[in-house]
Amino acid sequence: MASRRISGVISRSLSLRPLSSSIVSQGNRSSLVHRFTTAAALEEPITPSVRVHDTQLLINGKFVDSASGKTFPTLDPRTGEVIANVAEGDAEDIDRAVAAARKAFDEGPWPKMTAYERSRILLRFADLVDQHNDDLAALETWDNGKPYLQSAETEVPMFSRLFRYYAGWADKIHGLTVPADGPYHVQTLHEPIGVAGQIIPWNFPLLMFAWKVGPALATGNTIVLKTAEQTPLTALYAARLLHEAGLPPGVLNVVSGYGPTAGAALAGHMDVDKIAFTGSTDTGKIVHELAAKSNLKPATLELGGKSPFIVCEDADIDKAVEQAHFALFFNQGQCCCAGSRTFVHERVYDEFLEKAKARAQSRSVGDPFQKGIEQGPQIDSEQYEKILRYIKSGIESNATLECGGDKVGSKGYYIQPTVFSNVKDDMLIAQDEIFGPVQSILKFKELPEVIKRANTTRYGLAAGVFTQNIDVANTLSRALRAGTVWVNCFDVFDAAIPFGGYKMSGIGREKGVYSLNNYLQVKAVVTSLKNPAWL
Amino acid sequence: MGDVSNRKTNSNSRRRIPNIKFTKLFINGDFVDSISGKTFETIDPSSEQVIAKIAEGDKEDIDLAVKAARQAFDHGSWPRIPGCERGKIMNKFADLIDEHLEELAALETFDVGKVYSFETNVDIPSISKEVRYFAGSADKIHGKTLKLSSEFQGYTLLEPIGVVGLIIPWNFPSAMFVLKCAPALAAGCTMVIKPAEQAPLTALYLAHLAKLAGIPNGVLNVVTGFGDTAGAAVASHMDIDCVSFTGSTEVGRLVMQAAATSNLKPVSLELGGKSPLLIFDDANVNQAADLALLGSLANKGEICVCSSRVFVQEGIYDKLVENLVEKVKTWVVGDPFDPSTHQGPQVDKKQYEKVLSYIDQGKREGASLLIGGKSCGKKGYYIEPTIFENVTDDMLIANDEIFGPVMCLMKFKTIEEAIGRANATTHGLAAGIVTNDLNIANRVSRSIRAGMIWINCYHNFDSGCPIGGYKMSGVGKDHGVEALEKYLQNKAVVTPIYHSPWL
C-alpha cells in the first residue's frame, strides 16, 4: 500500500536521511566532508550559537543550588574543556525534589486537572520546543558531541513530536468494564502511579527525556528526573520551557548529578512509587536491587544490547550495507540498540565486506557543528578509552581489522570508524557492548545457525533482518529473542512503536501505548448488584 | 416581547450582528456558487428576518463535491501522510477555532437562536476540544496482530474507509460539524458535509478555517442545501463509501434506504429520542428539579437526548413539582445574545408551529398544563417553557419527539414499573437516573435500553464518551474511539509462517 510506504519514509525518525545516503552516493561531494583520516578534529572548534542559561537544579518550579553548594563541570567532548559548572545534586537534593513531587501529586493540581488541560500544557510545550529548536539542538550537540543536523533536523523535532503524541494520550486512557461470574459490576480505573523517579542516559539526552517524561506526565504523575552527569544541559532548558507552557511547580523536578549519589538516592527512595532507568545493564541491576531493597517500587529498565544485524543471501546488498553501517555507526555508535553484530551470509560476505569497509572509510569524522560531518567525538574520556581497549582486544583476538582502529587527532574524543571482519562468537568484541564506532562482521551459512548464534547473548534489545523473502523475514522476526525486529530497515523510532528488551536488555516497554502502563496503577472496583437486568 | 406571567423576558437589545463572510458552497477548497445559481434564505429566528442568501446545492453540486473528495482520497496526500501530520493540521484547526470563538458563537446564535453565553463558554470551546481529541487519535489507530489457530500469522490494517458523506442537523451546527468531521479527518477520510438548511453559516465558516489550517483542497467539502435534494444525493451516491447522519428518525430511515438501494454503503445514524429521566424517592429534590429542567429545556428542548419524559416516584412527586414550578418562573426566555437569557427562540417557523401544536395536543388529550403553554413575544419563534403533568403513557406527547421546551411529568410507584414504562418506547437514545441509592442506580442503568445513561447528571457529553442509540434512535456511535472506527475499514492480512518458535 502506497500510503504505508510513504508514511514509513516520512516517519523515519532517528535516521539521517540527507547525510547517510548522499555522502555515500556522491563521491564528488567528498571535498565538503572530512574523512576520518583527515583529522578534521584538529581544527579550531566551531563556537556554538547558544548560551548556557540553566545550570541549577530544578526543584518545585524553581532553579536552585544544590544543598551542598557543590557543582561539577560538564565538558565539551570535542575538546574536553568545560562548558559550564552545573549544580551537583546528592541524596539531600533528591529528598527535596521527591518532597516537592510528592506534594504536587498528593495535593494537586496536576493529577486532579482534567486530562484535556494536561494535554493542552503538553501541546503548548511542544510548540515552544519547536520555537527553540535550534537552541536546544545546539546545546545538545555541544554537550553530547552528536552532529548538529542530527540534533536540529531529527532529534529536537522528534522530541516535540513525542510530546504531541503523549498529549494525545492524556484523554484516552480508558480502563475496562469487566465481565463477572456473578451479580457484580466490575470496572478498572487506570490511576497515575504517583511520584516517578526517572534516570536517563547521555546518548540521547532530549529523546530519553521525552520517552520518560512524556508518558508519566500524560498519565498524571509527578516526576523527579536525574540526568546523566555528562549531559545535564538540555533537560534543564526543556524543563524550563515546560514550566513556561503551564506545568505546575513540583510536577517535574530535575536533579543533575552522579549515579552512585543522586541516582542511587532516587532508586532507593521510600517515597518514590516507580523507577524508570535507561543505561547500562550493570547499573540497571543496581537500580533494580535498590528498588527491591527499599519499597519494592516497580522498575522499567532499558539496558544494553548486542543486537544482531542479519544479512541474508537474497538481500539488497547496497541497502543492507548502508543500513548496517547506519545501525552501528549512528550517534558515534552510542546506541543501546546498535547493530553491533553484523551477520552476513557466506555467499554475499565478500561483497558486503568490501562495501562496508568502503562505506566506513568514507564516513566523515569531525566537529559535529560542521556541515556534512557524520560522526562527532565520543561522549567522554572514559568511553573513549574503553572503546580503544575493545579495539585492541579485537586485534589481539585475531579478528581482522579492515579499517580504522585508532583515535583521530590529539584533542577531544574522536575515534576512527572501525570495521572488524572474521569475528567469532567467542571474541569479547562479539559479546560485550562496545558503545562506539566499531563494526564486527561475522559470517553465517544456514538460517537455523544464524538464529541460534544471534540469540546466544545475554541481551535481547533489537535485531535487523535484511532479506526479500517473506518466509525468511517471518521466520527470523519470530525466532529472534529481541524487543524490536527491523526488517529491511533499522532504527525506525516512531512515537507509537514500543521499545524495550528481552533478557538482560531490560524490563518493560517505552513509547507507544505500552509505555502508559509503566505509569498507571490498575484498580479494580467491584460492586455487588441487586436484580441486574443482565450479566 | 409579551410579558408572560411573572417570567422575566428580554428584548432584542444586545444583538451582535456578525458580518456574514461565507455564503457559497465550499468545494475543492474554493467557495463557489451552486451550478443552478439558486440560493435559499437563512432566517434569524429571533427577528424572523433574512440573514443571508446561501447557495443552494443540489445533486449536481454533490456530484462535484464527491468528485473532489474522491480525487483527494484516491490521489491526494491526506490519507497518505502519517497520522501525526494529520494530527498537527487538526491541532492548528482547533487553534483557529479558539481564535475565532466569538465570531463563531455569534454566527451560531444569530442563525439558530442558541444562547450566546452558552456558545462562548461551552459549545464552541467544546468543538476545539473535540478536534484536539481526534487530532490526538490520528496517530493512535492500531490494528491487531492475531493469534491464529494454525501456522499462519495474521494482522489487521485499519484503513480509512474512503469518501464519507456527513449530514448534520441544525440544533448544534458547529458541534455536529466537528462531531462528524473530526474522527473522519483523523482516520484519513475525505468528506462531503451537508449542513442543515436552517444552519449553514458556521459550517461554511468552519470550512474556511479548515482550509486556513492546511487541510488540503478536496478533503473537506461543504454543500449547503435541502435534505430531499442535496441530502438525498449524498445518501444515494454511488461514489460515497459511508454515510453518517444525525437528525430525525423519519429522515434517518430514508437515508438508510437510499444507502441500501445505491451502493450498500455502511450507515451510522444518530436519531430521535424520547429519553426518560427517572427521579426516585431518595433523590435530593433541588438537584432533581435542576436536572429535570436542564434535561428538558436546555437548548430550547432542541436536543435529541432531551429528557422529554420525566418519571417521578410518588413519594417525592409533590415536592418536586413545587420546586420545578418555582424554578421555571425564573427561567428567562428572550434575546439569546443577552447574558441573562436561558432560552432563545425555536429554530424556525415550522418547528415553532409543530411544538405549539403538540402543546395543544397535550391539552386535548387531557394532560394538565402546569405552567407555560404559549408562545411569547410578537416577533420571533419564542415559546414558554412548558410543563405538563398527569401525562399518561399512551398520549402523543409521551410518545412523539416534540423537540421543544416541553416537559412531560409522569408519576410512578415501583422501580419495576419505572423501568417497564421507561423502556416502552421505540427510541433508546439516553436516560437519566436521579438517586443516591447505589443499587437503584446500578439496576436501572443496566435495565434501561438506551445508549447513554446519566446518573445524577444530565447532558454530560465528552469527546471520549461514545453516544448513540438503541432501537430506533440509531445505529453506531459518535465521540470516542467508536466514532473513529466508523470511518475505518478493517483489513485482515494472513500469511503462512514456517519454523516459528511459538504460535
Short mmCIF file of C-alpha atoms in Angstrom, two decimals, chain A residues 1-4 6-7 10-11 116 120 123 127 130 161 164-166 168-169 171-172 174 184-186 470-471 474-475 478-479 481 496 513 527-535, chain B residues 79-82 84-85 88 91 95 98 125 128-129 132-134 136-137 139-140 142 152-153 157-159 438-439 442-443 446-447 464 481 495-503:
data_model
loop_
_atom_site.label_atom_id
_atom_site.label_comp_id
_atom_site.label_asym_id
_atom_site.label_seq_id
_atom_site.Cartn_x
_atom_site.Cartn_y
_atom_site.Cartn_z
CA MET A 1 0.00 0.00 0.00
CA ALA A 2 1.47 3.27 -1.14
CA SER A 3 0.48 5.18 1.94
CA ARG A 4 2.28 2.71 4.15
CA ILE A 6 5.25 6.85 2.20
CA SER A 7 4.46 7.02 5.88
CA ILE A 10 8.35 10.19 6.35
CA SER A 11 8.24 8.77 9.82
CA TYR A 116 -7.63 17.75 28.46
CA ARG A 120 -3.08 21.41 26.38
CA LEU A 123 0.82 20.70 23.33
CA ASP A 127 5.05 24.40 20.28
CA ASP A 130 9.62 23.98 18.02
CA ARG A 161 6.61 15.03 18.17
CA ARG A 164 2.38 15.84 20.97
CA TYR A 165 1.91 12.10 20.83
CA TYR A 166 1.66 11.82 24.59
CA GLY A 168 -2.97 12.95 22.61
CA TRP A 169 -2.95 10.03 25.02
CA ASP A 171 -7.55 11.98 27.46
CA LYS A 172 -7.63 8.46 26.03
CA HIS A 174 -9.52 4.05 29.23
CA TYR A 184 -21.21 -7.89 40.26
CA HIS A 185 -20.41 -4.76 38.39
CA VAL A 186 -16.68 -4.61 37.73
CA ILE A 470 8.73 -13.26 3.06
CA ASP A 471 9.17 -16.63 4.75
CA ASN A 474 8.70 -14.06 9.11
CA THR A 475 10.82 -16.88 10.48
CA ARG A 478 9.54 -14.61 15.28
CA ALA A 479 12.67 -16.55 16.16
CA ARG A 481 14.55 -13.07 21.05
CA ALA A 496 3.94 4.78 18.59
CA VAL A 513 0.51 2.71 24.10
CA THR A 527 -19.74 -3.62 43.24
CA SER A 528 -22.42 -6.07 44.21
CA LEU A 529 -25.52 -5.83 42.03
CA LYS A 530 -29.09 -6.24 43.12
CA ASN A 531 -31.54 -7.51 40.49
CA PRO A 532 -29.44 -6.69 37.42
CA ALA A 533 -31.19 -6.89 34.06
CA TRP A 534 -28.34 -8.95 32.63
CA LEU A 535 -24.82 -10.06 33.50
CA PRO B 79 -4.82 9.52 3.59
CA ARG B 80 -1.14 9.09 2.71
CA ILE B 81 0.57 11.35 5.21
CA PRO B 82 1.36 9.89 8.63
CA CYS B 84 0.87 12.63 13.22
CA GLU B 85 0.88 15.05 10.30
CA LYS B 88 -0.75 18.54 13.55
CA ASN B 91 -4.48 20.90 16.10
CA ASP B 95 -6.31 26.70 17.48
CA ASP B 98 -10.32 29.15 19.51
CA PRO B 125 -14.77 25.56 23.33
CA SER B 128 -11.95 22.85 19.54
CA LYS B 129 -11.61 20.26 22.27
CA ARG B 132 -7.92 18.20 19.52
CA TYR B 133 -9.21 14.90 20.85
CA PHE B 134 -9.27 13.38 17.38
CA GLY B 136 -4.52 13.10 19.18
CA SER B 137 -6.21 9.97 17.84
CA ASP B 139 -1.52 8.62 15.27
CA LYS B 140 -3.10 6.04 17.58
CA HIS B 142 -3.89 0.44 15.99
CA PHE B 152 -0.30 -18.61 9.96
CA GLN B 153 0.38 -15.13 11.00
CA LEU B 157 -4.81 -3.00 8.98
CA LEU B 158 -7.20 -0.21 9.76
CA GLU B 159 -7.61 1.78 6.60
CA LEU B 438 -26.31 2.53 44.66
CA ASN B 439 -28.49 -0.50 43.99
CA ASN B 442 -26.86 0.10 39.09
CA ARG B 443 -30.04 -1.81 38.49
CA ARG B 446 -28.42 -1.80 33.28
CA SER B 447 -32.16 -2.15 32.71
CA GLY B 464 -14.04 10.35 24.90
CA VAL B 481 -12.80 5.50 19.74
CA THR B 495 0.26 -15.39 5.55
CA PRO B 496 1.79 -18.79 6.35
CA ILE B 497 4.76 -18.90 8.66
CA TYR B 498 7.41 -21.56 8.86
CA HIS B 499 9.60 -22.68 11.75
CA SER B 500 8.11 -20.24 14.21
CA PRO B 501 9.37 -21.00 17.71
CA TRP B 502 5.91 -20.26 19.10
CA LEU B 503 2.37 -19.96 17.81
#
